[in-house]
Amino acid sequence: MPFVRIDALEAGPDRLDALGRAVHDALVETIGIPADDRFQVLSGHSGGGSTLRYDDYLGVRRDSGIVYVAITMRSGRTPDQKRALYRRIAELAHAYAGTEPRNVFVTVTENESIDWSLGDGEAQYAREPRRSEGPL
């Protein structure tokens, strides 16, 4: 159940859709999320009323094609799975949206099952603790 936020500079609806598909497909391929498990917020920034900031940190030469991908998901993935995810997102962002891999900035935040409510005011992933049979 990843929750994904994608922010891209100078991105219209078609590019945002392509980036959303790239991230979703990478999540399905590399960490095995179900194909119908898509929850995304896609935001384009014009550079006028809203913008994104970046520099060349760690020698990566970014430009106005910058895309920030923030993924929140339950903990439990290995470092190798995360590396594969980052690599596949960059590959698919390039293939689907023409975004240079150097411009794909990804962060993953992990949490626990109790930190999710998927609707109806319930914590669907968190099991209720068993109550003892005896008096309290």
PDB file of C-alpha atoms in Angstrom, residues 6 15 18-27 29-30 60 65-69 71 81-107:
ATOM      1  CA  ILE A   6       5.209  13.135  -7.439  1.00  0.00           C
ATOM      2  CA  ARG A  15       3.877  14.020 -18.332  1.00  0.00           C
ATOM      3  CA  ALA A  18       3.473   9.071 -17.508  1.00  0.00           C
ATOM      4  CA  LEU A  19       5.508   9.647 -14.342  1.00  0.00           C
ATOM      5  CA  GLY A  20       2.720   8.177 -12.209  1.00  0.00           C
ATOM      6  CA  ARG A  21       2.613   5.087 -14.425  1.00  0.00           C
ATOM      7  CA  ALA A  22       6.410   4.772 -14.264  1.00  0.00           C
ATOM      8  CA  VAL A  23       6.459   4.797 -10.466  1.00  0.00           C
ATOM      9  CA  HIS A  24       3.481   2.456 -10.181  1.00  0.00           C
ATOM     10  CA  ASP A  25       4.895  -0.044 -12.676  1.00  0.00           C
ATOM     11  CA  ALA A  26       8.256   0.016 -10.862  1.00  0.00           C
ATOM     12  CA  LEU A  27       6.537  -0.671  -7.520  1.00  0.00           C
ATOM     13  CA  GLU A  29       7.741  -5.044 -10.694  1.00  0.00           C
ATOM     14  CA  THR A  30      10.308  -4.613  -7.917  1.00  0.00           C
ATOM     15  CA  VAL A  60      24.394  14.949  -9.980  1.00  0.00           C
ATOM     16  CA  GLY A  65      13.404  18.342 -15.757  1.00  0.00           C
ATOM     17  CA  ILE A  66      13.622  17.585 -12.017  1.00  0.00           C
ATOM     18  CA  VAL A  67      11.077  15.151 -10.558  1.00  0.00           C
ATOM     19  CA  TYR A  68      10.657  14.479  -6.845  1.00  0.00           C
ATOM     20  CA  VAL A  69       9.097  11.131  -5.946  1.00  0.00           C
ATOM     21  CA  ILE A  71       6.926   7.065  -1.446  1.00  0.00           C
ATOM     22  CA  GLN A  81      14.671  -4.243  -3.228  1.00  0.00           C
ATOM     23  CA  LYS A  82      14.889  -0.493  -2.650  1.00  0.00           C
ATOM     24  CA  ARG A  83      17.895  -0.150  -4.953  1.00  0.00           C
ATOM     25  CA  ALA A  84      16.019  -2.073  -7.648  1.00  0.00           C
ATOM     26  CA  LEU A  85      12.993   0.189  -7.117  1.00  0.00           C
ATOM     27  CA  TYR A  86      15.035   3.402  -7.500  1.00  0.00           C
ATOM     28  CA  ARG A  87      16.753   2.075 -10.619  1.00  0.00           C
ATOM     29  CA  ARG A  88      13.473   0.934 -12.210  1.00  0.00           C
ATOM     30  CA  ILE A  89      11.698   4.221 -11.448  1.00  0.00           C
ATOM     31  CA  ALA A  90      14.514   6.120 -13.193  1.00  0.00           C
ATOM     32  CA  GLU A  91      14.431   3.730 -16.185  1.00  0.00           C
ATOM     33  CA  LEU A  92      10.668   3.923 -16.604  1.00  0.00           C
ATOM     34  CA  ALA A  93      10.503   7.695 -16.028  1.00  0.00           C
ATOM     35  CA  HIS A  94      12.928   8.005 -18.928  1.00  0.00           C
ATOM     36  CA  ALA A  95      11.036   5.514 -21.115  1.00  0.00           C
ATOM     37  CA  TYR A  96       7.518   6.835 -20.382  1.00  0.00           C
ATOM     38  CA  ALA A  97       8.075  10.558 -19.813  1.00  0.00           C
ATOM     39  CA  GLY A  98      11.470  11.355 -21.336  1.00  0.00           C
ATOM     40  CA  THR A  99      12.818  12.339 -17.916  1.00  0.00           C
ATOM     41  CA  GLU A 100      16.569  11.990 -17.649  1.00  0.00           C
ATOM     42  CA  PRO A 101      17.454   9.501 -14.872  1.00  0.00           C
ATOM     43  CA  ARG A 102      19.724  12.126 -13.267  1.00  0.00           C
ATOM     44  CA  ASN A 103      16.603  14.240 -12.658  1.00  0.00           C
ATOM     45  CA  VAL A 104      14.701  11.540 -10.741  1.00  0.00           C
ATOM     46  CA  PHE A 105      14.993  12.133  -6.988  1.00  0.00           C
ATOM     47  CA  VAL A 106      13.316   9.397  -4.899  1.00  0.00           C
ATOM     48  CA  THR A 107      12.767   9.126  -1.183  1.00  0.00           C
TER      49      THR A 107
END
